[in-house]
Short mmCIF file of N, CA and C in Angstrom, two decimals:
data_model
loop_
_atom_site.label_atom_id
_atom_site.label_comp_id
_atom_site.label_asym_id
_atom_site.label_seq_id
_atom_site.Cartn_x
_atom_site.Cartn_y
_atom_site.Cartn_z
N UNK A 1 -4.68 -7.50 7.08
CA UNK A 1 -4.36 -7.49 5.66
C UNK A 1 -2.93 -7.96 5.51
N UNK A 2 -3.01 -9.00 4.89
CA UNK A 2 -1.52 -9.57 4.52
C UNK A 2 -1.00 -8.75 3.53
N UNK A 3 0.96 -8.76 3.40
CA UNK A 3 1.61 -8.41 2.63
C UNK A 3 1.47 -8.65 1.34
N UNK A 4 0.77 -9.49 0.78
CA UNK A 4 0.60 -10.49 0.11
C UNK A 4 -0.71 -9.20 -0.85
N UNK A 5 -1.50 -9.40 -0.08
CA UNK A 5 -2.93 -8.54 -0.23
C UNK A 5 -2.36 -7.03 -0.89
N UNK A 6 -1.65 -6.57 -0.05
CA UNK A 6 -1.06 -5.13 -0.25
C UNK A 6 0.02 -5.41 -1.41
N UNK A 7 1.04 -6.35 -2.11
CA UNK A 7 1.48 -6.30 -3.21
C UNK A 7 0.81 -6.36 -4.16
N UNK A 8 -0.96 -6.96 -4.24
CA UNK A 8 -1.48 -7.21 -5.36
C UNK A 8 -1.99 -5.74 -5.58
N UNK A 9 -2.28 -4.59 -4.34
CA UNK A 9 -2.50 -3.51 -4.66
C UNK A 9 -1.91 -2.79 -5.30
N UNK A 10 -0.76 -2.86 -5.08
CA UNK A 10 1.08 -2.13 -5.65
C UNK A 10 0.95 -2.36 -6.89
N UNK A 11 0.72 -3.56 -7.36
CA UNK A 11 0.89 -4.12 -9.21
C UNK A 11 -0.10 -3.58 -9.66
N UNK A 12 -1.46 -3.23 -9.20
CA UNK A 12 -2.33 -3.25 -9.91
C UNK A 12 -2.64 -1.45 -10.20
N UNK A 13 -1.91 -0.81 -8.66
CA UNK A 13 -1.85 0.61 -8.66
C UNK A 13 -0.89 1.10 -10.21
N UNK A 14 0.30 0.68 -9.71
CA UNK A 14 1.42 0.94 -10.65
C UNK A 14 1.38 -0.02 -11.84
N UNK A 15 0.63 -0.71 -11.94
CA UNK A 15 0.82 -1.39 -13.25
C UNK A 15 1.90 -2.14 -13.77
N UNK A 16 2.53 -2.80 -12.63
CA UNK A 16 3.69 -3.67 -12.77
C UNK A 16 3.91 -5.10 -11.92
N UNK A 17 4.56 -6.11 -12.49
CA UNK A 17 4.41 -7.27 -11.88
C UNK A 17 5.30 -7.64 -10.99
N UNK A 18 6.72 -6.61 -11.28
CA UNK A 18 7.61 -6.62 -10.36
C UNK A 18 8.07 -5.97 -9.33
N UNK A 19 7.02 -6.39 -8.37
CA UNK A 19 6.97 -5.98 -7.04
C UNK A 19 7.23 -6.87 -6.00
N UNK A 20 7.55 -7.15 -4.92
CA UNK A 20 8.08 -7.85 -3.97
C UNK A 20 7.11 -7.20 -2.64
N UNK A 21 7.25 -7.90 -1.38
CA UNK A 21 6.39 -7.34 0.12
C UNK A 21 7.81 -6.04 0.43
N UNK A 22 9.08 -6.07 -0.10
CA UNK A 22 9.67 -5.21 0.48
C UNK A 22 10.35 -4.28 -0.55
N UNK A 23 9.62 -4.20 -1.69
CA UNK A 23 9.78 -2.79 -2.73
C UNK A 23 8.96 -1.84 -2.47
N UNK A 24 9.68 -0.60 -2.56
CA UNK A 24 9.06 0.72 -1.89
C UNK A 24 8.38 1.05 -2.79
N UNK A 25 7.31 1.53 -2.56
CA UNK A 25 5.94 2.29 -3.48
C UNK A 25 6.62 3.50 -4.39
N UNK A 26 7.22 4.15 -3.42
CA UNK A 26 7.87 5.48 -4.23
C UNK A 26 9.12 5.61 -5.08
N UNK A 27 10.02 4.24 -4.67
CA UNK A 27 10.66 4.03 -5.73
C UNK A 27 11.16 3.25 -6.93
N UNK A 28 9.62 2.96 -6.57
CA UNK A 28 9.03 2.22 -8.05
C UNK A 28 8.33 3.14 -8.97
N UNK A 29 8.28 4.68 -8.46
CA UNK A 29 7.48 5.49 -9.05
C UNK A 29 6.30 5.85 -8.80
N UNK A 30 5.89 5.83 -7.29
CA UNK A 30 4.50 5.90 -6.88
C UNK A 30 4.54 7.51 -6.44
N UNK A 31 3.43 7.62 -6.74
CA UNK A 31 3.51 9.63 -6.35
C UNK A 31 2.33 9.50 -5.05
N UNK A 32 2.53 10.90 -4.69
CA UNK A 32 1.12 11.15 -3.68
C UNK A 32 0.11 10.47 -4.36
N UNK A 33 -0.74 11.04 -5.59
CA UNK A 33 -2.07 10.73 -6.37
C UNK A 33 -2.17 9.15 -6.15
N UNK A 34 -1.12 8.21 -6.47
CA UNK A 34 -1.29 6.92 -6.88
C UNK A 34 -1.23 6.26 -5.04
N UNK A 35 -0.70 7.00 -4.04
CA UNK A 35 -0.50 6.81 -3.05
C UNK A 35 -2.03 6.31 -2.39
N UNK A 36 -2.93 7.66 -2.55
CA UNK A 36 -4.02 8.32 -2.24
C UNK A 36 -5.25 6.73 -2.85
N UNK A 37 -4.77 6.31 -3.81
CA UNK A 37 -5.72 4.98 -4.70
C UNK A 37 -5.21 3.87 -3.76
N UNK A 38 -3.75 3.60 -3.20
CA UNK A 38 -3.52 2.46 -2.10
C UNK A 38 -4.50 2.50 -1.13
N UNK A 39 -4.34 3.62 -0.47
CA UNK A 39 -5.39 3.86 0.63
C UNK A 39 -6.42 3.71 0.54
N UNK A 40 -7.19 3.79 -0.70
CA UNK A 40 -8.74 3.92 -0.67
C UNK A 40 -8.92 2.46 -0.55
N UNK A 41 -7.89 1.47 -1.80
CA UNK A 41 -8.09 0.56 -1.64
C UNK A 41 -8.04 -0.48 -0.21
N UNK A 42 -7.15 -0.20 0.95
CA UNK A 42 -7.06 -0.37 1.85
C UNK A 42 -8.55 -0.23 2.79
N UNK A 43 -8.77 1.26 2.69
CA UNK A 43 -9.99 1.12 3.41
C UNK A 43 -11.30 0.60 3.11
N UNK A 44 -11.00 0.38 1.70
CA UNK A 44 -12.32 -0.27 0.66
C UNK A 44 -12.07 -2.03 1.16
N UNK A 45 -11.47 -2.31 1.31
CA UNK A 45 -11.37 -3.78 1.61
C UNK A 45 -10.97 -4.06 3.09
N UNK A 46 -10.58 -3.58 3.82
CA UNK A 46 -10.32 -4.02 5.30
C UNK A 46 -10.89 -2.98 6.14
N UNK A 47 -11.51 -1.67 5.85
CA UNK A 47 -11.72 -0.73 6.80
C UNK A 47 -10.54 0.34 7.42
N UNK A 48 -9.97 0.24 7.14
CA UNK A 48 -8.99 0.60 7.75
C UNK A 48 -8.59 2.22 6.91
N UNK A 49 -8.63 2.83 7.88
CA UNK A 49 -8.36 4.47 6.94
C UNK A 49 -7.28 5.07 7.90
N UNK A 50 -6.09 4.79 6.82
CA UNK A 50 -4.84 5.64 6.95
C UNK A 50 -5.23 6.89 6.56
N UNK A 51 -3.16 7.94 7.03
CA UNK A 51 -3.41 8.83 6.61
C UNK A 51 -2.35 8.75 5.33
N UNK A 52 -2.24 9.05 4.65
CA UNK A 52 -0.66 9.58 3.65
C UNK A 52 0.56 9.72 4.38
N UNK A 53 0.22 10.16 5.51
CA UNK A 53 1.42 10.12 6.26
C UNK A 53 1.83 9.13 7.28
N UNK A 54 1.24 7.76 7.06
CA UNK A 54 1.00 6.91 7.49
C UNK A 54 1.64 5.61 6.61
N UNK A 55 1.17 6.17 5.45
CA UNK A 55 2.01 5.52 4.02
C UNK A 55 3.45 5.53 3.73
N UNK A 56 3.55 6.92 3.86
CA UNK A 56 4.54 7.58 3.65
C UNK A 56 5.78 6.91 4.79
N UNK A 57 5.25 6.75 6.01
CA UNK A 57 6.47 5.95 6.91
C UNK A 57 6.63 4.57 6.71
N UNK A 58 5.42 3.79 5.93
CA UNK A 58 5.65 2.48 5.50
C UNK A 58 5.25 2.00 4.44
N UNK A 59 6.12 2.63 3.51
CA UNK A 59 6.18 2.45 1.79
C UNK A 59 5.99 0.95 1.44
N UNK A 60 6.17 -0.02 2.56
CA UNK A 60 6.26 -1.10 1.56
C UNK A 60 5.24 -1.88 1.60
N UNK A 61 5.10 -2.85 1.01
CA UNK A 61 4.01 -3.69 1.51
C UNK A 61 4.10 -4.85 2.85
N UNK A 62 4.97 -5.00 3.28
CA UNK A 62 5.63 -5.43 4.24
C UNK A 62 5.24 -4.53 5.78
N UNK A 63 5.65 -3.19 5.54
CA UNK A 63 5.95 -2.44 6.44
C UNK A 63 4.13 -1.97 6.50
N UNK A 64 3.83 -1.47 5.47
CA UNK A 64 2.42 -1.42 5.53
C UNK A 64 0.96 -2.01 6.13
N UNK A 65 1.57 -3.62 5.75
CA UNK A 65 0.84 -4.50 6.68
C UNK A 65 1.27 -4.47 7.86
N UNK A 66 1.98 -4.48 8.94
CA UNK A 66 2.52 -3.87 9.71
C UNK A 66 1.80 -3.14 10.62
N UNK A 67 1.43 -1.55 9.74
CA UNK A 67 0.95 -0.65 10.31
C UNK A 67 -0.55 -0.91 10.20
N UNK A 68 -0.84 -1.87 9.77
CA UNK A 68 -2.70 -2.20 9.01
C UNK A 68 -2.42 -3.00 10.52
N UNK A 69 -1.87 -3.84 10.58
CA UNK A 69 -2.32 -5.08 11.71
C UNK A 69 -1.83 -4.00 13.54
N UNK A 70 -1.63 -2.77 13.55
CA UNK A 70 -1.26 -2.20 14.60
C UNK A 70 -2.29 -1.19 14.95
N UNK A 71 -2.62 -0.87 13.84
CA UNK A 71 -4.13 0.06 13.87
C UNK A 71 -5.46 -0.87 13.95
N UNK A 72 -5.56 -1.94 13.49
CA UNK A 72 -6.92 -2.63 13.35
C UNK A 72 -7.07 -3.39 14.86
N UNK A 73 -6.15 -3.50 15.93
CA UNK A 73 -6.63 -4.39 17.07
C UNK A 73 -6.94 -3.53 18.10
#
């Protein structure tokens, strides 16, 4: 899953266009709840099932893909 993939999640979670691969989820205003909808979407489209605390060490979409392409091989 590209960075790319995971910002369109970010805008569409939070409802904003100004997001970047290296703006943090949480301080753009992302809470646990809205956290919890990244993930689903993650595992809904690539398989891949994080935990929150998995998120939580890579807030961004950058860092996220990251941890998607380290868990999936």
């Amino acid at each position: 899953m590209s960075a790319d993939d995971i910002v369109d999640i970010f805008r569409r979670v939070l409802e904003t266009d100004t997001i970047t691969a290296d703006s943090d989820f949480f301080e753009l205003g992302g809470d646990s709840l809205l956290g919890t909808r990244v993930l689903s979407a993650v595992a809904r489209r690539h398989g891949v099932e994080l935990s929150f605390d998995d998120f939580a060490a890579a807030p961004t979409a950058s860092a996220l893909s990251a941890k998607i392409a380290s868990v999936s091989r």
